[in-house]
Amino acid sequence: MRGVLERRLPGEGRIGVAVSGGSDSMCLLDCLLRFGLVPAGRIAVVNVDHGIRGEESERDSAFVADFCRERGLRLIFRKADVPALAREQGAGLEAAARTVRRELFSSLLSTGEVSAILTAHNACDRTETVLMHIFRGSGLRGLVGMTERDGDIVRPLIGCTKDEINDYVAAFGVPYVEDSTNADTAYTRNFLRREVLPLLRGRYPGLDAAVARLSDAAAELPSRSGGLIVPGADGADVIAAFLDAGLTADFSRRNIEDALALLDKQPGRGVDLPHGFRAEREGGGVRVSARVQAIRAEKPFAYGTTDFGFAEVTAEECEPRVDKTRTVFDADKLPAGAVVRTRRDGDRFRPVGGHEKLLSDWLTDRKLPLRVKRGILCLAHGGEVLAVIGMATGEKIKIDEKTERAAVISVRAKGEDT
């Protein structure tokens, strides 16, 4: 576990720890605190009351809140009506609950409230996930299952079995609460966990280790489709694209048909898929990717590097000359109070040598996919966009023959190579 944290955690920023109150997540939290793996001051416990079990759900969240209060830990709590969401989306409770958690995690990460999130998934969870993918007709991507790190989601216990976690909890007297739905085999995962896997492990004691090796091997193989659906694709190709993009569960025949239909649509058209994914017509086909949530972020312009959570913006002085490959501007023309922010409805932009128009129209003219447009950062003053960082400089702050001081501003999405 220590090795996973050393390899996978950022060196600074608050670390979110997803805690339900169950034995696995309480084991994870206890390990972090007991052995000082993450300083308590950097920990933010993240707890969700899904509203599925009524008073029992409230009891579990109250248990987590009491634990945090006793230990002086920051708590981030959200309450959701998962049954209502499941009815609205036509999804199962498990799928709707995952959607709620993923959207919360995405929000916390994109706003910079936390720089990473730890979950208590273990080796047995990975075995269950891989088997469910196989039973649904998975491609190679589905064999990967859960990994040590998926973006900013880190799983420190992924190498531990459930028996090892139970032994730890018993040895150190770690408090926890029991979720009564864990015994309900109407849920697919519980059915596997309670009815199927005990039989398999009885015949194959090394099952979890074998699945882990298969998962690691599959992760090293190249993706079949890269999440791209090309003209002439069939249902199997669409499933492969879903899996390669990371959408491995809860999609339907309707989702497949909707994605295929986009091949006959105009670029930019798209459809939403389960678990925050989206299929969108672009280039020579349809791209399946994680749907970028609408992000609202704003920070004062400053030289050096500014961290936005989902991206880093760097501004520095440079030679005062026109450079069409970079966002270079006249530093003395920059208005006081300028900010770096995400785009807003009604933003207007006039690029160097061009006419002023709505920024949304300017971006549409460039036929950018929606997933790209949602993550764009601007140098702005009020409702006026002075530059679209990494794309274009505005007329108001352009370099000219009178420029004495110039600066260049760039953006790097988190996860890109430096």
Tab-separated table of N, CA and C in Angstrom, residues 213-362:
chain	number	residue	atom	x	y	z
A	213	ARG	N	-3.088	-11.038	-12.711
A	213	ARG	CA	-2.083	-11.174	-13.773
A	213	ARG	C	-2.705	-10.942	-15.143
A	214	LEU	N	-3.920	-11.492	-15.346
A	214	LEU	CA	-4.621	-11.292	-16.607
A	214	LEU	C	-4.924	-9.808	-16.811
A	215	SER	N	-5.364	-9.159	-15.760
A	215	SER	CA	-5.699	-7.739	-15.826
A	215	SER	C	-4.478	-6.904	-16.190
A	216	ASP	N	-3.348	-7.182	-15.543
A	216	ASP	CA	-2.113	-6.440	-15.819
A	216	ASP	C	-1.653	-6.672	-17.258
A	217	ALA	N	-1.776	-7.911	-17.730
A	217	ALA	CA	-1.366	-8.222	-19.097
A	217	ALA	C	-2.253	-7.497	-20.103
A	218	ALA	N	-3.555	-7.457	-19.840
A	218	ALA	CA	-4.484	-6.784	-20.752
A	218	ALA	C	-4.208	-5.289	-20.799
A	219	ALA	N	-3.772	-4.719	-19.665
A	219	ALA	CA	-3.494	-3.281	-19.616
A	219	ALA	C	-2.314	-2.905	-20.505
A	220	GLU	N	-1.416	-3.871	-20.767
A	220	GLU	CA	-0.237	-3.590	-21.585
A	220	GLU	C	-0.510	-3.734	-23.079
A	221	LEU	N	-1.659	-4.305	-23.439
A	221	LEU	CA	-1.981	-4.497	-24.845
A	221	LEU	C	-2.526	-3.209	-25.447
A	222	PRO	N	-2.269	-2.957	-26.723
A	222	PRO	CA	-2.811	-1.758	-27.362
A	222	PRO	C	-4.319	-1.814	-27.461
A	223	SER	N	-4.947	-0.649	-27.436
A	223	SER	CA	-6.404	-0.583	-27.547
A	223	SER	C	-6.862	-0.996	-28.937
A	224	ARG	N	-7.997	-1.687	-29.007
A	224	ARG	CA	-8.528	-2.137	-30.288
A	224	ARG	C	-9.031	-0.972	-31.130
A	225	SER	N	-9.730	-0.036	-30.512
A	225	SER	CA	-10.351	1.031	-31.294
A	225	SER	C	-10.010	2.426	-30.817
A	226	GLY	N	-9.421	2.526	-29.624
A	226	GLY	CA	-9.137	3.857	-29.107
A	226	GLY	C	-10.395	4.658	-28.843
A	227	GLY	N	-11.537	3.971	-28.709
A	227	GLY	CA	-12.788	4.677	-28.460
A	227	GLY	C	-13.390	5.295	-29.713
A	228	LEU	N	-12.880	4.924	-30.904
A	228	LEU	CA	-13.371	5.493	-32.154
A	228	LEU	C	-14.243	4.495	-32.904
A	229	ILE	N	-15.405	4.958	-33.333
A	229	ILE	CA	-16.310	4.162	-34.168
A	229	ILE	C	-16.201	4.714	-35.589
A	230	VAL	N	-15.841	3.880	-36.542
A	230	VAL	CA	-15.623	4.335	-37.914
A	230	VAL	C	-16.763	3.884	-38.810
A	231	PRO	N	-16.932	4.551	-39.972
A	231	PRO	CA	-17.993	4.133	-40.906
A	231	PRO	C	-17.889	2.648	-41.222
A	232	GLY	N	-19.051	1.984	-41.299
A	232	GLY	CA	-19.081	0.558	-41.566
A	232	GLY	C	-19.046	-0.291	-40.307
A	233	ALA	N	-18.955	0.374	-39.137
A	233	ALA	CA	-18.894	-0.368	-37.874
A	233	ALA	C	-20.211	-1.056	-37.591
A	234	ASP	N	-20.142	-2.146	-36.814
A	234	ASP	CA	-21.349	-2.839	-36.377
A	234	ASP	C	-21.429	-2.781	-34.859
A	235	GLY	N	-22.419	-3.486	-34.301
A	235	GLY	CA	-22.629	-3.443	-32.860
A	235	GLY	C	-21.418	-3.885	-32.059
A	236	ALA	N	-20.694	-4.907	-32.544
A	236	ALA	CA	-19.512	-5.397	-31.832
A	236	ALA	C	-18.425	-4.341	-31.802
A	237	ASP	N	-18.281	-3.594	-32.906
A	237	ASP	CA	-17.287	-2.526	-32.945
A	237	ASP	C	-17.640	-1.408	-31.973
A	238	VAL	N	-18.919	-1.114	-31.847
A	238	VAL	CA	-19.346	-0.076	-30.917
A	238	VAL	C	-19.055	-0.507	-29.482
A	239	ILE	N	-19.344	-1.751	-29.160
A	239	ILE	CA	-19.056	-2.251	-27.810
A	239	ILE	C	-17.558	-2.141	-27.524
A	240	ALA	N	-16.729	-2.489	-28.519
A	240	ALA	CA	-15.276	-2.387	-28.340
A	240	ALA	C	-14.876	-0.941	-28.071
A	241	ALA	N	-15.490	0.005	-28.783
A	241	ALA	CA	-15.184	1.418	-28.567
A	241	ALA	C	-15.608	1.865	-27.171
A	242	PHE	N	-16.789	1.416	-26.729
A	242	PHE	CA	-17.244	1.727	-25.372
A	242	PHE	C	-16.219	1.239	-24.349
A	243	LEU	N	-15.815	-0.013	-24.489
A	243	LEU	CA	-14.903	-0.619	-23.522
A	243	LEU	C	-13.541	0.061	-23.548
A	244	ASP	N	-13.052	0.354	-24.741
A	244	ASP	CA	-11.748	0.996	-24.853
A	244	ASP	C	-11.750	2.389	-24.236
A	245	ALA	N	-12.889	3.071	-24.319
A	245	ALA	CA	-12.987	4.405	-23.735
A	245	ALA	C	-13.127	4.351	-22.217
A	246	GLY	N	-13.457	3.169	-21.674
A	246	GLY	CA	-13.624	3.024	-20.237
A	246	GLY	C	-15.054	2.817	-19.791
A	247	LEU	N	-16.002	2.828	-20.731
A	247	LEU	CA	-17.409	2.544	-20.405
A	247	LEU	C	-17.602	1.038	-20.456
A	248	THR	N	-17.547	0.410	-19.300
A	248	THR	CA	-17.519	-1.047	-19.253
A	248	THR	C	-18.771	-1.674	-18.665
A	249	ALA	N	-19.733	-0.850	-18.256
A	249	ALA	CA	-20.922	-1.432	-17.608
A	249	ALA	C	-22.157	-0.593	-17.877
A	250	ASP	N	-23.304	-1.273	-17.839
A	250	ASP	CA	-24.617	-0.629	-17.811
A	250	ASP	C	-25.016	0.069	-19.110
A	251	PHE	N	-24.371	-0.225	-20.236
A	251	PHE	CA	-24.855	0.336	-21.491
A	251	PHE	C	-25.844	-0.638	-22.126
A	252	SER	N	-26.737	-0.085	-22.949
A	252	SER	CA	-27.839	-0.871	-23.504
A	252	SER	C	-27.757	-0.947	-25.022
A	253	ARG	N	-28.634	-1.772	-25.599
A	253	ARG	CA	-28.729	-1.847	-27.054
A	253	ARG	C	-29.091	-0.471	-27.629
A	254	ARG	N	-29.913	0.285	-26.917
A	254	ARG	CA	-30.287	1.631	-27.383
A	254	ARG	C	-29.053	2.533	-27.438
A	255	ASN	N	-28.179	2.449	-26.462
A	255	ASN	CA	-26.952	3.243	-26.483
A	255	ASN	C	-26.103	2.917	-27.707
A	256	ILE	N	-26.007	1.629	-28.021
A	256	ILE	CA	-25.225	1.188	-29.182
A	256	ILE	C	-25.822	1.744	-30.475
A	257	GLU	N	-27.138	1.642	-30.603
A	257	GLU	CA	-27.806	2.128	-31.808
A	257	GLU	C	-27.677	3.646	-31.944
A	258	ASP	N	-27.780	4.375	-30.821
A	258	ASP	CA	-27.646	5.827	-30.861
A	258	ASP	C	-26.251	6.240	-31.312
A	259	ALA	N	-25.227	5.509	-30.823
A	259	ALA	CA	-23.849	5.829	-31.207
A	259	ALA	C	-23.616	5.562	-32.693
A	260	LEU	N	-24.137	4.459	-33.178
A	260	LEU	CA	-23.999	4.139	-34.610
A	260	LEU	C	-24.703	5.182	-35.485
A	261	ALA	N	-25.853	5.664	-35.037
A	261	ALA	CA	-26.629	6.630	-35.825
A	261	ALA	C	-25.876	7.942	-36.021
A	262	LEU	N	-24.931	8.250	-35.123
A	262	LEU	CA	-24.178	9.492	-35.236
A	262	LEU	C	-23.284	9.521	-36.467
A	263	LEU	N	-22.974	8.354	-37.019
A	263	LEU	CA	-22.142	8.310	-38.226
A	263	LEU	C	-22.798	9.043	-39.383
A	264	ASP	N	-24.112	9.203	-39.335
A	264	ASP	CA	-24.847	9.898	-40.396
A	264	ASP	C	-25.169	11.343	-40.023
A	265	LYS	N	-24.608	11.821	-38.888
A	265	LYS	CA	-24.896	13.173	-38.428
A	265	LYS	C	-23.745	14.119	-38.755
A	266	GLN	N	-23.977	15.410	-38.490
A	266	GLN	CA	-22.958	16.419	-38.700
A	266	GLN	C	-21.939	16.396	-37.554
A	267	PRO	N	-20.679	16.802	-37.817
A	267	PRO	CA	-19.672	16.896	-36.750
A	267	PRO	C	-20.182	17.765	-35.602
A	268	GLY	N	-19.891	17.339	-34.392
A	268	GLY	CA	-20.337	18.069	-33.215
A	268	GLY	C	-21.589	17.496	-32.582
A	269	ARG	N	-22.370	16.730	-33.362
A	269	ARG	CA	-23.562	16.105	-32.788
A	269	ARG	C	-23.145	14.946	-31.895
A	270	GLY	N	-23.897	14.726	-30.823
A	270	GLY	CA	-23.513	13.663	-29.905
A	270	GLY	C	-24.670	13.165	-29.074
A	271	VAL	N	-24.431	12.102	-28.327
A	271	VAL	CA	-25.425	11.553	-27.405
A	271	VAL	C	-24.720	11.204	-26.096
A	272	ASP	N	-25.446	11.397	-25.004
A	272	ASP	CA	-24.909	11.040	-23.696
A	272	ASP	C	-25.063	9.542	-23.464
A	273	LEU	N	-24.078	8.976	-22.774
A	273	LEU	CA	-24.056	7.549	-22.453
A	273	LEU	C	-24.006	7.386	-20.937
A	274	PRO	N	-24.193	6.185	-20.422
A	274	PRO	CA	-24.141	5.986	-18.965
A	274	PRO	C	-22.792	6.377	-18.369
A	275	HIS	N	-22.808	6.671	-17.071
A	275	HIS	CA	-21.606	6.911	-16.268
A	275	HIS	C	-20.772	8.087	-16.750
A	276	GLY	N	-21.431	9.112	-17.284
A	276	GLY	CA	-20.698	10.304	-17.649
A	276	GLY	C	-19.916	10.198	-18.935
A	277	PHE	N	-20.245	9.251	-19.799
A	277	PHE	CA	-19.577	9.135	-21.097
A	277	PHE	C	-20.450	9.754	-22.182
A	278	ARG	N	-19.802	10.040	-23.312
A	278	ARG	CA	-20.513	10.661	-24.428
A	278	ARG	C	-19.925	10.170	-25.745
A	279	ALA	N	-20.799	9.946	-26.727
A	279	ALA	CA	-20.373	9.636	-28.087
A	279	ALA	C	-20.622	10.878	-28.924
A	280	GLU	N	-19.614	11.293	-29.691
A	280	GLU	CA	-19.727	12.538	-30.447
A	280	GLU	C	-19.114	12.386	-31.830
A	281	ARG	N	-19.822	12.882	-32.828
A	281	ARG	CA	-19.344	12.827	-34.208
A	281	ARG	C	-18.190	13.791	-34.383
A	282	GLU	N	-17.060	13.289	-34.820
A	282	GLU	CA	-15.918	14.156	-35.089
A	282	GLU	C	-15.004	13.482	-36.109
A	283	GLY	N	-14.347	14.292	-36.928
A	283	GLY	CA	-13.405	13.757	-37.900
A	283	GLY	C	-14.037	12.701	-38.787
A	284	GLY	N	-13.364	11.550	-38.847
A	284	GLY	CA	-13.841	10.485	-39.722
A	284	GLY	C	-14.729	9.470	-39.050
A	285	GLY	N	-15.206	9.761	-37.852
A	285	GLY	CA	-16.044	8.781	-37.177
A	285	GLY	C	-16.744	9.353	-35.964
A	286	VAL	N	-16.964	8.498	-34.987
A	286	VAL	CA	-17.617	8.884	-33.740
A	286	VAL	C	-16.665	8.555	-32.597
A	287	ARG	N	-16.385	9.536	-31.774
A	287	ARG	CA	-15.469	9.354	-30.645
A	287	ARG	C	-16.258	9.125	-29.365
A	288	VAL	N	-15.887	8.090	-28.613
A	288	VAL	CA	-16.486	7.816	-27.305
A	288	VAL	C	-15.482	8.228	-26.252
A	289	SER	N	-15.909	9.043	-25.316
A	289	SER	CA	-14.987	9.531	-24.289
A	289	SER	C	-15.768	9.922	-23.051
A	290	ALA	N	-15.040	10.103	-21.961
A	290	ALA	CA	-15.672	10.563	-20.727
A	290	ALA	C	-16.206	11.961	-20.963
A	291	ARG	N	-17.450	12.189	-20.585
A	291	ARG	CA	-18.069	13.488	-20.794
A	291	ARG	C	-17.477	14.505	-19.839
A	292	VAL	N	-16.983	15.591	-20.377
A	292	VAL	CA	-16.418	16.650	-19.550
A	292	VAL	C	-17.559	17.447	-18.927
A	293	GLN	N	-17.584	17.507	-17.624
A	293	GLN	CA	-18.635	18.260	-16.958
A	293	GLN	C	-18.406	19.760	-17.162
A	294	ALA	N	-19.492	20.518	-17.123
A	294	ALA	CA	-19.355	21.959	-17.216
A	294	ALA	C	-18.505	22.441	-16.039
A	295	ILE	N	-17.436	23.140	-16.340
A	295	ILE	CA	-16.499	23.571	-15.312
A	295	ILE	C	-16.587	25.081	-15.143
A	296	ARG	N	-16.633	25.537	-13.918
A	296	ARG	CA	-16.602	26.966	-13.635
A	296	ARG	C	-15.377	27.224	-12.786
A	297	ALA	N	-14.439	27.954	-13.340
A	297	ALA	CA	-13.218	28.238	-12.603
A	297	ALA	C	-12.706	29.618	-13.000
A	298	GLU	N	-12.146	30.336	-12.053
A	298	GLU	CA	-11.599	31.672	-12.334
A	298	GLU	C	-10.528	32.001	-11.301
A	299	LYS	N	-9.400	32.494	-11.783
A	299	LYS	CA	-8.325	32.942	-10.890
A	299	LYS	C	-7.674	34.178	-11.488
A	300	PRO	N	-7.168	35.080	-10.642
A	300	PRO	CA	-6.513	36.282	-11.163
A	300	PRO	C	-5.323	35.908	-12.039
A	301	PHE	N	-5.111	36.680	-13.117
A	301	PHE	CA	-3.934	36.442	-13.951
A	301	PHE	C	-2.687	36.669	-13.115
A	302	ALA	N	-1.712	35.780	-13.246
A	302	ALA	CA	-0.451	35.911	-12.517
A	302	ALA	C	0.650	35.252	-13.327
A	303	TYR	N	1.832	35.808	-13.234
A	303	TYR	CA	2.965	35.168	-13.878
A	303	TYR	C	3.375	33.940	-13.064
A	304	GLY	N	3.968	32.989	-13.737
A	304	GLY	CA	4.289	31.711	-13.106
A	304	GLY	C	3.217	30.694	-13.464
A	305	THR	N	3.086	29.668	-12.630
A	305	THR	CA	2.125	28.598	-12.901
A	305	THR	C	0.957	28.670	-11.918
A	306	THR	N	-0.258	28.631	-12.455
A	306	THR	CA	-1.480	28.640	-11.657
A	306	THR	C	-2.192	27.311	-11.839
A	307	ASP	N	-2.502	26.651	-10.734
A	307	ASP	CA	-3.129	25.333	-10.780
A	307	ASP	C	-4.648	25.476	-10.711
A	308	PHE	N	-5.325	24.934	-11.730
A	308	PHE	CA	-6.782	24.950	-11.764
A	308	PHE	C	-7.384	23.604	-11.383
A	309	GLY	N	-6.568	22.669	-10.949
A	309	GLY	CA	-7.061	21.343	-10.602
A	309	GLY	C	-7.074	20.428	-11.808
A	310	PHE	N	-7.832	20.806	-12.846
A	310	PHE	CA	-7.907	19.994	-14.048
A	310	PHE	C	-6.842	20.392	-15.065
A	311	ALA	N	-6.176	21.548	-14.833
A	311	ALA	CA	-5.152	22.024	-15.762
A	311	ALA	C	-4.236	23.011	-15.047
A	312	GLU	N	-3.069	23.246	-15.632
A	312	GLU	CA	-2.125	24.241	-15.130
A	312	GLU	C	-1.895	25.292	-16.211
A	313	VAL	N	-1.949	26.554	-15.808
A	313	VAL	CA	-1.710	27.657	-16.736
A	313	VAL	C	-0.404	28.333	-16.364
A	314	THR	N	0.461	28.523	-17.346
A	314	THR	CA	1.761	29.146	-17.112
A	314	THR	C	1.890	30.410	-17.945
A	315	ALA	N	2.297	31.501	-17.314
A	315	ALA	CA	2.529	32.775	-18.000
A	315	ALA	C	3.936	33.254	-17.670
A	316	GLU	N	4.660	33.702	-18.671
A	316	GLU	CA	6.021	34.183	-18.470
A	316	GLU	C	6.375	35.200	-19.545
A	317	GLU	N	7.316	36.064	-19.228
A	317	GLU	CA	7.738	37.063	-20.196
A	317	GLU	C	8.514	36.396	-21.324
A	318	CYS	N	8.451	37.016	-22.515
A	318	CYS	CA	9.131	36.453	-23.677
A	318	CYS	C	9.559	37.579	-24.607
A	319	GLU	N	10.208	37.229	-25.692
A	319	GLU	CA	10.622	38.213	-26.680
A	319	GLU	C	9.386	38.858	-27.316
A	320	PRO	N	9.394	40.178	-27.487
A	320	PRO	CA	8.230	40.867	-28.073
A	320	PRO	C	8.154	40.717	-29.590
A	321	ARG	N	7.684	39.560	-30.028
A	321	ARG	CA	7.518	39.333	-31.467
A	321	ARG	C	6.300	38.442	-31.685
A	322	VAL	N	5.708	38.592	-32.847
A	322	VAL	CA	4.527	37.808	-33.191
A	322	VAL	C	4.920	36.341	-33.328
A	323	ASP	N	4.133	35.475	-32.717
A	323	ASP	CA	4.393	34.037	-32.780
A	323	ASP	C	3.037	33.340	-32.908
A	324	LYS	N	2.706	32.901	-34.119
A	324	LYS	CA	1.396	32.311	-34.364
A	324	LYS	C	1.247	30.916	-33.775
A	325	THR	N	2.351	30.341	-33.314
A	325	THR	CA	2.273	29.000	-32.731
A	325	THR	C	1.998	29.045	-31.236
A	326	ARG	N	2.069	30.238	-30.635
A	326	ARG	CA	1.851	30.360	-29.190
A	326	ARG	C	0.946	31.554	-28.909
A	327	THR	N	0.388	31.603	-27.706
A	327	THR	CA	-0.471	32.712	-27.302
A	327	THR	C	0.403	33.789	-26.674
A	328	VAL	N	0.928	34.669	-27.522
A	328	VAL	CA	1.817	35.743	-27.091
A	328	VAL	C	1.041	37.053	-27.127
A	329	PHE	N	1.256	37.933	-26.136
A	329	PHE	CA	0.514	39.179	-26.083
A	329	PHE	C	1.376	40.304	-25.515
A	330	ASP	N	0.914	41.522	-25.718
A	330	ASP	CA	1.579	42.712	-25.196
A	330	ASP	C	1.236	42.840	-23.719
A	331	ALA	N	2.228	42.673	-22.866
A	331	ALA	CA	1.977	42.659	-21.420
A	331	ALA	C	1.475	44.000	-20.912
A	332	ASP	N	1.863	45.105	-21.565
A	332	ASP	CA	1.450	46.432	-21.097
A	332	ASP	C	0.010	46.755	-21.497
A	333	LYS	N	-0.542	45.994	-22.436
A	333	LYS	CA	-1.931	46.219	-22.855
A	333	LYS	C	-2.925	45.428	-22.005
A	334	LEU	N	-2.425	44.539	-21.171
A	334	LEU	CA	-3.315	43.698	-20.367
A	334	LEU	C	-3.992	44.554	-19.299
A	335	PRO	N	-5.324	44.614	-19.262
A	335	PRO	CA	-6.011	45.461	-18.282
A	335	PRO	C	-5.795	44.973	-16.850
A	336	ALA	N	-5.786	45.915	-15.925
A	336	ALA	CA	-5.725	45.539	-14.514
A	336	ALA	C	-6.973	44.741	-14.172
A	337	GLY	N	-6.816	43.706	-13.389
A	337	GLY	CA	-7.959	42.879	-13.012
A	337	GLY	C	-8.261	41.768	-13.990
A	338	ALA	N	-7.372	41.553	-14.962
A	338	ALA	CA	-7.572	40.450	-15.910
A	338	ALA	C	-7.516	39.121	-15.158
A	339	VAL	N	-8.264	38.154	-15.655
A	339	VAL	CA	-8.334	36.848	-15.002
A	339	VAL	C	-8.143	35.745	-16.036
A	340	VAL	N	-7.831	34.565	-15.530
A	340	VAL	CA	-7.854	33.352	-16.340
A	340	VAL	C	-9.068	32.568	-15.865
A	341	ARG	N	-9.941	32.212	-16.807
A	341	ARG	CA	-11.178	31.539	-16.414
A	341	ARG	C	-11.702	30.662	-17.531
A	342	THR	N	-12.693	29.844	-17.173
A	342	THR	CA	-13.398	29.059	-18.172
A	342	THR	C	-14.358	29.985	-18.918
A	343	ARG	N	-14.786	29.558	-20.091
A	343	ARG	CA	-15.658	30.413	-20.896
A	343	ARG	C	-17.061	30.451	-20.303
A	344	ARG	N	-17.779	31.523	-20.665
A	344	ARG	CA	-19.127	31.728	-20.157
A	344	ARG	C	-20.074	32.055	-21.306
A	345	ASP	N	-21.351	31.846	-21.062
A	345	ASP	CA	-22.353	32.250	-22.050
A	345	ASP	C	-22.255	33.755	-22.259
A	346	GLY	N	-22.282	34.173	-23.500
A	346	GLY	CA	-22.239	35.594	-23.810
A	346	GLY	C	-20.837	36.153	-24.015
A	347	ASP	N	-19.794	35.361	-23.763
A	347	ASP	CA	-18.426	35.824	-24.007
A	347	ASP	C	-18.261	36.223	-25.468
A	348	ARG	N	-17.530	37.335	-25.682
A	348	ARG	CA	-17.248	37.787	-27.035
A	348	ARG	C	-15.737	37.825	-27.245
A	349	PHE	N	-15.322	37.589	-28.491
A	349	PHE	CA	-13.897	37.502	-28.781
A	349	PHE	C	-13.614	38.069	-30.166
A	350	ARG	N	-12.550	38.869	-30.235
A	350	ARG	CA	-12.072	39.372	-31.519
A	350	ARG	C	-10.615	38.963	-31.688
A	351	PRO	N	-10.343	37.950	-32.503
A	351	PRO	CA	-8.966	37.510	-32.701
A	351	PRO	C	-8.188	38.531	-33.519
A	352	VAL	N	-6.868	38.440	-33.447
A	352	VAL	CA	-6.026	39.347	-34.224
A	352	VAL	C	-6.400	39.260	-35.704
A	353	GLY	N	-6.706	40.425	-36.274
A	353	GLY	CA	-7.042	40.473	-37.691
A	353	GLY	C	-8.435	39.996	-38.037
A	354	GLY	N	-9.255	39.698	-37.044
A	354	GLY	CA	-10.590	39.167	-37.303
A	354	GLY	C	-11.687	40.073	-36.792
A	355	HIS	N	-12.927	39.628	-36.951
A	355	HIS	CA	-14.090	40.384	-36.484
A	355	HIS	C	-14.551	39.857	-35.129
A	356	GLU	N	-15.164	40.729	-34.346
A	356	GLU	CA	-15.682	40.306	-33.045
A	356	GLU	C	-16.926	39.454	-33.236
A	357	LYS	N	-17.026	38.377	-32.480
A	357	LYS	CA	-18.211	37.535	-32.505
A	357	LYS	C	-18.313	36.805	-31.181
A	358	LEU	N	-19.425	36.138	-30.970
A	358	LEU	CA	-19.555	35.327	-29.765
A	358	LEU	C	-18.455	34.270	-29.757
A	359	LEU	N	-17.850	34.079	-28.597
A	359	LEU	CA	-16.793	33.075	-28.504
A	359	LEU	C	-17.316	31.700	-28.888
A	360	SER	N	-18.564	31.398	-28.523
A	360	SER	CA	-19.130	30.090	-28.864
A	360	SER	C	-19.184	29.903	-30.377
A	361	ASP	N	-19.506	30.987	-31.113
A	361	ASP	CA	-19.538	30.895	-32.575
A	361	ASP	C	-18.128	30.734	-33.139
A	362	TRP	N	-17.183	31.456	-32.555
A	362	TRP	CA	-15.788	31.359	-33.017
A	362	TRP	C	-15.268	29.931	-32.838
